[in-house]
C-alpha atoms as a printed R data frame, in Angstrom:
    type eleno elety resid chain resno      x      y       z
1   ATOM     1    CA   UNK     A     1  0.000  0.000   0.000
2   ATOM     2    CA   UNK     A     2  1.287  3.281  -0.501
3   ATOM     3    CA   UNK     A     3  1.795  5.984   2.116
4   ATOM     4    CA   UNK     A     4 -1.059  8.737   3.188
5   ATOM     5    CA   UNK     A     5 -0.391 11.988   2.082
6   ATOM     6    CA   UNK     A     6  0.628 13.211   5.756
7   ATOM     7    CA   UNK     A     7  3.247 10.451   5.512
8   ATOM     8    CA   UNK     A     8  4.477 11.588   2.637
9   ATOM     9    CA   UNK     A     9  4.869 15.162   3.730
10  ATOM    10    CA   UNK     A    10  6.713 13.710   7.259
11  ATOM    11    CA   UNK     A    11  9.139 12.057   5.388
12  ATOM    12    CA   UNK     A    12  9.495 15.622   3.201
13  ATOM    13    CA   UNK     A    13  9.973 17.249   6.247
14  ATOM    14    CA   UNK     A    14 12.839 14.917   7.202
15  ATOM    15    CA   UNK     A    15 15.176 16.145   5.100
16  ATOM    16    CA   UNK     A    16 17.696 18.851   6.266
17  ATOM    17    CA   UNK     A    17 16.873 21.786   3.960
18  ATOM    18    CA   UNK     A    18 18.896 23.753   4.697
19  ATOM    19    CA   UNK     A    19 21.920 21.700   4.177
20  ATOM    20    CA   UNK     A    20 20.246 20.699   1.341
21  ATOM    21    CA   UNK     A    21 20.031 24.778  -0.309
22  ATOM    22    CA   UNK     A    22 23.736 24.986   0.347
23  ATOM    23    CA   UNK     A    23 24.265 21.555  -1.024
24  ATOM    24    CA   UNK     A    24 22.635 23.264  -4.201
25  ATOM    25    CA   UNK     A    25 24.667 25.983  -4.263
26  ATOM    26    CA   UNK     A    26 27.993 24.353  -4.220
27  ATOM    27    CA   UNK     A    27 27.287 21.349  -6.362
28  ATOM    28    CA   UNK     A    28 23.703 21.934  -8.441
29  ATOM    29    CA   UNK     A    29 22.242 18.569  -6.920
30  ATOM    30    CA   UNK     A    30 21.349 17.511  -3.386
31  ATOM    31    CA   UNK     A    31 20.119 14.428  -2.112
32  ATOM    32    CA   UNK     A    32 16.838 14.099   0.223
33  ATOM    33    CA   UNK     A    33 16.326 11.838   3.233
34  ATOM    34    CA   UNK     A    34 14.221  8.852   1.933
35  ATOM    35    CA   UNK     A    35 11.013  9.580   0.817
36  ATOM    36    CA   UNK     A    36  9.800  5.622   0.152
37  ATOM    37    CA   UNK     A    37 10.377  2.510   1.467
38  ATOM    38    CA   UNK     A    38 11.903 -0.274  -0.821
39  ATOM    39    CA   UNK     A    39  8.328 -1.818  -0.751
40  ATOM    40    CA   UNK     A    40  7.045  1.394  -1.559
41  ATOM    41    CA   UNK     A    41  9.470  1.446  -4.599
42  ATOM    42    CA   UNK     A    42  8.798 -1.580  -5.837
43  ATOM    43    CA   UNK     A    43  5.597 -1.276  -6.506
44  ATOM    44    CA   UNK     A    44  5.700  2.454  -8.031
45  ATOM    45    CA   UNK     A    45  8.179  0.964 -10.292
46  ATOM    46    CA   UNK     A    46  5.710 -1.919 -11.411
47  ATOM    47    CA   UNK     A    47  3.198  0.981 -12.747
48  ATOM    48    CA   UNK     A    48  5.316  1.170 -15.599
49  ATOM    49    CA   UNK     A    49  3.369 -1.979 -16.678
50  ATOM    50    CA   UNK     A    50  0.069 -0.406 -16.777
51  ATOM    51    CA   UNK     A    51  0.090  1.660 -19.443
52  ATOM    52    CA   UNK     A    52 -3.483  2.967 -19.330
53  ATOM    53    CA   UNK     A    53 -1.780  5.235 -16.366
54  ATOM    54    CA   UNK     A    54  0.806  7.365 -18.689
55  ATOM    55    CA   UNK     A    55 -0.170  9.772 -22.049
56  ATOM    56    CA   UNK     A    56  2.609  8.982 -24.024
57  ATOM    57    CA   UNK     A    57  6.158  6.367 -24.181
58  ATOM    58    CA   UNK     A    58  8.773  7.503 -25.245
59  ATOM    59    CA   UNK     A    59 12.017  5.177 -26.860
60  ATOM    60    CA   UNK     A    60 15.105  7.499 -26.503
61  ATOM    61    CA   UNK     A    61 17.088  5.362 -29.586
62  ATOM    62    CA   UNK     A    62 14.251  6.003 -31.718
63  ATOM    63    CA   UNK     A    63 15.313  9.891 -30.816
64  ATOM    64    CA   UNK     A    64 18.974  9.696 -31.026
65  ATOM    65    CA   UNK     A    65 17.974 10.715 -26.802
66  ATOM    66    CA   UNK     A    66 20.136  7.879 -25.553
67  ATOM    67    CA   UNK     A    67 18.441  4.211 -25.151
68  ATOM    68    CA   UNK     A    68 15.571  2.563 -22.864
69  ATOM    69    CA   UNK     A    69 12.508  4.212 -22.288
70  ATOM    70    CA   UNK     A    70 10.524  6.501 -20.413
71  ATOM    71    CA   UNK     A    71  6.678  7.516 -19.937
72  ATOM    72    CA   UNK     A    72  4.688 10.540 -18.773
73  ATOM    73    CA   UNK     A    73  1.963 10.111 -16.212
74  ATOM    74    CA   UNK     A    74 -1.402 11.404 -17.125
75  ATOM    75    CA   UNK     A    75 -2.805 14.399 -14.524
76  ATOM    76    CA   UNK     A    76 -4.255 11.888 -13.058
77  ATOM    77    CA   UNK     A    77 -1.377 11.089 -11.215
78  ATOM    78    CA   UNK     A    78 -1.219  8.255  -8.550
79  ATOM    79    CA   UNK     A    79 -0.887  9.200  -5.006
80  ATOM    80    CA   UNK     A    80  2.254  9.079  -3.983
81  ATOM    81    CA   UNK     A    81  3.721 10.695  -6.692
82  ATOM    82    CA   UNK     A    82  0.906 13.843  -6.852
83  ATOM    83    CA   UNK     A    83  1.790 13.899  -2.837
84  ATOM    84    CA   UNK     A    84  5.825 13.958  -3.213
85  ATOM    85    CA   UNK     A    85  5.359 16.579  -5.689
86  ATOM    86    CA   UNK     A    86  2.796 18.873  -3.476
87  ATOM    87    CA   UNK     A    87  4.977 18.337  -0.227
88  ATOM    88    CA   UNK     A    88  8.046 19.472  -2.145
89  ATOM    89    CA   UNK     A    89  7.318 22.061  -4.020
90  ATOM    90    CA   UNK     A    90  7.460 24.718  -0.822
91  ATOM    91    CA   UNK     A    91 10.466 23.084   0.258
92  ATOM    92    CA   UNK     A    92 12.220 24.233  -2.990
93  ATOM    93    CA   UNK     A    93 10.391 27.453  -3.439
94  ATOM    94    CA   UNK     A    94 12.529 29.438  -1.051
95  ATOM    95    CA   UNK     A    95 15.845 28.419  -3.357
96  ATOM    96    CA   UNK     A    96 14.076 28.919  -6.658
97  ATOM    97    CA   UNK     A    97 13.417 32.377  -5.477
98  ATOM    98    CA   UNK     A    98 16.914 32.981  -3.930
99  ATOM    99    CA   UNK     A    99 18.412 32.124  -7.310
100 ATOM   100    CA   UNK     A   100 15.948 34.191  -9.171
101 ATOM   101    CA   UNK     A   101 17.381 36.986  -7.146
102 ATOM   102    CA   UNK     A   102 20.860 36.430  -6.967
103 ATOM   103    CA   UNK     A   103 20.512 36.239 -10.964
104 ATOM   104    CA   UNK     A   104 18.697 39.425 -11.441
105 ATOM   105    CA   UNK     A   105 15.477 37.442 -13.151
106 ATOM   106    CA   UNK     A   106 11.901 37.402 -12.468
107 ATOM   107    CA   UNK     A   107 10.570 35.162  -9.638
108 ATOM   108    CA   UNK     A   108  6.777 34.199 -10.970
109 ATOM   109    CA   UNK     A   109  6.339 31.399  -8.729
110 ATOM   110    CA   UNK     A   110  3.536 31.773  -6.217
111 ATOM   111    CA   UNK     A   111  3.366 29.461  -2.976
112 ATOM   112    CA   UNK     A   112  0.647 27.100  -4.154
113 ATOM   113    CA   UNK     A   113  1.818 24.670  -6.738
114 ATOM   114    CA   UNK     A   114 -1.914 24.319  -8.165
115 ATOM   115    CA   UNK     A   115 -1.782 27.848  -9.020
116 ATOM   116    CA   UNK     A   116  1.779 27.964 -10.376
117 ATOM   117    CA   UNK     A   117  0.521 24.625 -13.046
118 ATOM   118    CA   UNK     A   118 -2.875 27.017 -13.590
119 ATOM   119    CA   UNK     A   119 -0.535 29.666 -14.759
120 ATOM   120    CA   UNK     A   120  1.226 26.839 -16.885
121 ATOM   121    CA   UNK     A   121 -1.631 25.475 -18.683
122 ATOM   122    CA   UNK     A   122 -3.036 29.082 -19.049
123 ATOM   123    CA   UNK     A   123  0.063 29.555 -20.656
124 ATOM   124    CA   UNK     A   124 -0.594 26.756 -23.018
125 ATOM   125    CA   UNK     A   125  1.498 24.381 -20.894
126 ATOM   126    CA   UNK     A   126 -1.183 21.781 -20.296
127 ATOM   127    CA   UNK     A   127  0.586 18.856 -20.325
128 ATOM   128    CA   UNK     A   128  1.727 16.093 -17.465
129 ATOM   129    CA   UNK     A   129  5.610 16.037 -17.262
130 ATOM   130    CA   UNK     A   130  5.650 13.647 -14.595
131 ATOM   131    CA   UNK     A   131  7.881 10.565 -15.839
132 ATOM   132    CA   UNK     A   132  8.586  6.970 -15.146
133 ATOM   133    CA   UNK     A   133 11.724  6.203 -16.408
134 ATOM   134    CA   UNK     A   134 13.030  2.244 -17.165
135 ATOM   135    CA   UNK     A   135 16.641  1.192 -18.204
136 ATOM   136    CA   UNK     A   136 18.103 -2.323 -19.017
137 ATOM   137    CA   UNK     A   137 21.425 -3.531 -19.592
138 ATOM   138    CA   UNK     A   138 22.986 -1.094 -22.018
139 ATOM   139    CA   UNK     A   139 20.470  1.749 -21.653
140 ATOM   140    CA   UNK     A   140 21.549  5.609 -21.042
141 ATOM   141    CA   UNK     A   141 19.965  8.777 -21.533
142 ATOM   142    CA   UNK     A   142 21.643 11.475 -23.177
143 ATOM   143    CA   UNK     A   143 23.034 15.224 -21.263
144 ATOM   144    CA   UNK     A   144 20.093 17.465 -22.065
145 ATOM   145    CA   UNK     A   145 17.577 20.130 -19.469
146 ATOM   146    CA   UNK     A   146 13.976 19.289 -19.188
147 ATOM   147    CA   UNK     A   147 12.860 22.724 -20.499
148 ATOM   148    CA   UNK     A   148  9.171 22.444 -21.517
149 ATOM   149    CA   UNK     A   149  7.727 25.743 -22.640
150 ATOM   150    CA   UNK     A   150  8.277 29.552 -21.379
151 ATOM   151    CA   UNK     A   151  7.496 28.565 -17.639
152 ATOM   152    CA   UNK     A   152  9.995 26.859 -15.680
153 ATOM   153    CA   UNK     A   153 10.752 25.769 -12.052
154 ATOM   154    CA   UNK     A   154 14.591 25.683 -11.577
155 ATOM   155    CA   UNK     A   155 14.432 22.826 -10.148
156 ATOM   156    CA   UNK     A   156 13.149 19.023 -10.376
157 ATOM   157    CA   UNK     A   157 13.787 16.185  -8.427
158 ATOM   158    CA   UNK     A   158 14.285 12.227  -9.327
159 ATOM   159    CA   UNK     A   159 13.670  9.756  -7.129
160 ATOM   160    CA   UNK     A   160 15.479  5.963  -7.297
161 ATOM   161    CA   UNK     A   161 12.969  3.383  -7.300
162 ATOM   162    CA   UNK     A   162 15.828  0.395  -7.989
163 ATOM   163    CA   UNK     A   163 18.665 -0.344  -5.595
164 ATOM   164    CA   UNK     A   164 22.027  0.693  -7.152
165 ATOM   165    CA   UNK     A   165 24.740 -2.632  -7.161
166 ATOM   166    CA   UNK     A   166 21.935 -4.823  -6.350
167 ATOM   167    CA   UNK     A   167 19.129 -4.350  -8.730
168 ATOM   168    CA   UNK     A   168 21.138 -2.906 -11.594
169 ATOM   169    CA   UNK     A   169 25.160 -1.895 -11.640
170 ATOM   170    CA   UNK     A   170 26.062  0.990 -13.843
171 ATOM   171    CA   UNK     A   171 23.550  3.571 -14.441
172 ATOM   172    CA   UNK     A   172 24.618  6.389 -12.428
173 ATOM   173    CA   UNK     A   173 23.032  9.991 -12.540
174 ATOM   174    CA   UNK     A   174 25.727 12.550 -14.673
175 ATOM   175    CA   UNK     A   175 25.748 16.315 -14.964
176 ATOM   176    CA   UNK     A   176 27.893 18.481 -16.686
177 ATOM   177    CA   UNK     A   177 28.320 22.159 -15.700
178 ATOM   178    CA   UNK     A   178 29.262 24.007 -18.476
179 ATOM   179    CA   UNK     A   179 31.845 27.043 -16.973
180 ATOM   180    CA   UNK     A   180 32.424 30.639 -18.118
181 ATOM   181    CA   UNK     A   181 36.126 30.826 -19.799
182 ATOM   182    CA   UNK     A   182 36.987 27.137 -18.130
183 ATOM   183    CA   UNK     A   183 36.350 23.233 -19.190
184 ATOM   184    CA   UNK     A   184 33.121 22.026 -17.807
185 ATOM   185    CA   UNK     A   185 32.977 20.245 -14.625
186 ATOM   186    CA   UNK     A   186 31.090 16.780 -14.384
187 ATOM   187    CA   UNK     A   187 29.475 14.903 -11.587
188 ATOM   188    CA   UNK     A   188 28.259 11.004 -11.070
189 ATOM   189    CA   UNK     A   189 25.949  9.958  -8.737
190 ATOM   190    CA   UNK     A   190 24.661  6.593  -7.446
191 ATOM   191    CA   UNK     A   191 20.995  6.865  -6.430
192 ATOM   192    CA   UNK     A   192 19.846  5.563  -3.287
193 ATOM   193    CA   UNK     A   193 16.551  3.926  -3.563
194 ATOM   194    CA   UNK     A   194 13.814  5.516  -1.997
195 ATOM   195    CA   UNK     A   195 15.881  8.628  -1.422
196 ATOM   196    CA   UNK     A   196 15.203 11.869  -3.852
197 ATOM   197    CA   UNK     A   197 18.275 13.962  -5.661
198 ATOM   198    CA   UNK     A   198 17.267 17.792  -6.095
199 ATOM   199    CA   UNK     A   199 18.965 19.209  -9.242
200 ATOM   200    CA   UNK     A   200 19.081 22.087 -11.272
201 ATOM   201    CA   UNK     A   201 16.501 22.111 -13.929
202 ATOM   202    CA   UNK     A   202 18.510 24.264 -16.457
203 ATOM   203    CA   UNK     A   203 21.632 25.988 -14.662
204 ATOM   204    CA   UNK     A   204 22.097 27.946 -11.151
205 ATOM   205    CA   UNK     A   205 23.983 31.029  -9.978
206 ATOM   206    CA   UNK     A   206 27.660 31.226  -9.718
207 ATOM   207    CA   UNK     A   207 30.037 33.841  -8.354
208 ATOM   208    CA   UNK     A   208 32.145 35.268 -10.708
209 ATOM   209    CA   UNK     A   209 34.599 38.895  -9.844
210 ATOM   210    CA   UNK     A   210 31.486 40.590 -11.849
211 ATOM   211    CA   UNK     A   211 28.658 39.180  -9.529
212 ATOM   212    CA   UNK     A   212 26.390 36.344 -10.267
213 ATOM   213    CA   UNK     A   213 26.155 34.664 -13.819
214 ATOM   214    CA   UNK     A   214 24.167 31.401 -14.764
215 ATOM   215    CA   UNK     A   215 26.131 28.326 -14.884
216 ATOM   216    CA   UNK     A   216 24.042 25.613 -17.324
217 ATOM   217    CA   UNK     A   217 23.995 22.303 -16.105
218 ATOM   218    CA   UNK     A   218 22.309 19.436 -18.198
219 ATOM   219    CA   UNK     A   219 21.493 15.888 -16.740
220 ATOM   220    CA   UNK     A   220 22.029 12.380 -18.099
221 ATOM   221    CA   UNK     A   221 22.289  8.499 -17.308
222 ATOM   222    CA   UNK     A   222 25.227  6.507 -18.008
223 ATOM   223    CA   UNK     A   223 25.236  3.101 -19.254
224 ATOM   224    CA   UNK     A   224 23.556  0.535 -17.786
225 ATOM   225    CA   UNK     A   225 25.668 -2.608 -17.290
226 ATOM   226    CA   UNK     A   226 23.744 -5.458 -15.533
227 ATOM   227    CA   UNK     A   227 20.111 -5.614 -14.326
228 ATOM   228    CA   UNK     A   228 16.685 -3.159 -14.283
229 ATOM   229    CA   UNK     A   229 17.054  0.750 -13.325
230 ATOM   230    CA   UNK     A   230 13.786  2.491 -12.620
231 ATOM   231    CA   UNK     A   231 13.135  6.031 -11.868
232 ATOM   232    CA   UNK     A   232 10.405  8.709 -10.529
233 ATOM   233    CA   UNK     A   233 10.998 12.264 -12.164
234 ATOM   234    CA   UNK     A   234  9.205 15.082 -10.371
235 ATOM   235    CA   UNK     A   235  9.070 18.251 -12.803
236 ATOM   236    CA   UNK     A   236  7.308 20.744 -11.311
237 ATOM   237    CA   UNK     A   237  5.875 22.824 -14.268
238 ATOM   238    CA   UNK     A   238  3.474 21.407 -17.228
239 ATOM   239    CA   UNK     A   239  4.581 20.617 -20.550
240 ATOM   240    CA   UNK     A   240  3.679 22.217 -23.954
């Protein structure tokens, strides 16, 4: 069974956020405490199997995106993930607005996430971009943002659903920061099942001698070598 909705926004609350912002800050991804339980996992992963729950499947070789697969949720999203989205959402408003600051840009994010997707689909942005991502041996998804349309949260958050070096090997969460005047910096991260990462949706601030400047960061899988990698991603604005 899955968690109530108070359970979900406990375990929300759980995490340290504000080691978490700074986290952000120096490294464009932070990692939550765990928002599921293996069991809980496990059967959000099996979903994927039920396809009358998603609006569309995507196959990344067919789109030179990488390979393996991935599907969006309809807005009728199932409980857990509509309640990991709602309970997080105000956790990360406070740093999207702190970056919209330190970067000199408009911050047109109000506090209720229902109103922020009413602006979205007002906007023309009227589609789910909630995905359910599976890999098998071999599969990896390309460095790229999830940039949907003219509205945009700054940041998104996956969620491991498989346990890394038991479940699958390989398949570890890469970004590459792309530096002013310098070679870009990358990152790999093993995901901890159950647990969420927090990352950049497009880039974040960084200090420069002239004051802040945006630093773009894109997101990718590597290679799957052995076994099944599945994956929650939370986006929190609406697709075109």
């Amino acid at each position: 069974m899955f968690p109530a909705d108070a359970e979900i926004r406990r375990r929300v609350a759980d995490t340290d956020w504000g080691a978490l912002a700074a986290e952000l800050d120096a490294q464009g991804s932070a990692a939550t405490a765990a928002l599921l339980t293996p069991a809980e996992c496990r059967e959000l992963a099996a979903l994927y199997d039920r396809p009358e729950l998603f609006r569309t499947t995507v196959d990344l070789a067919r789109h030179r995106f990488g390979a393996g697969q991935y599907r969006y949720f309809t807005h009728d999203l199932p409980a857990p993930v509509a309640a990991l989205r709602a309970a997080l959402y105000p956790r990360l408003l406070p740093v999207a607005r702190d970056w919209a600051a330190r970067l000199g840009r408009p911050a047109p994010w109000p506090d209720s996430l229902d109103e922020w997707l009413t602006r979205c689909h007002a906007a023309g942005q009227d589609r789910s971009a909630q995905i359910l991502l599976r890999y098998g041996p071999g599969d990896w998804n390309a460095l790229h943002r999830d940039v949907f349309g003219e509205l945009v949260f700054p940041l998104q958050v996956v969620v491991a659903l498989d346990e890394a070096g038991g479940d699958y090997t390989g398949g570890e969460f890469l970004m590459v920061e792309q530096r002013a005047r310098a070679q870009s910096r990358g990152t790999a991260t093993v995901l901890r099942q159950g647990h969420g990462l927090v990352f950049t949706t497009r880039d974040r601030p960084l200090r420069t001698r002239r004051g802040w400047s945006a630093g773009a960061l894109r997101h990718g899988v590597s290679p799957v070598r052995s076994g099944r990698r599945h994956t929650l991603g939370l986006v929190f604005h609406d697709a075109t």
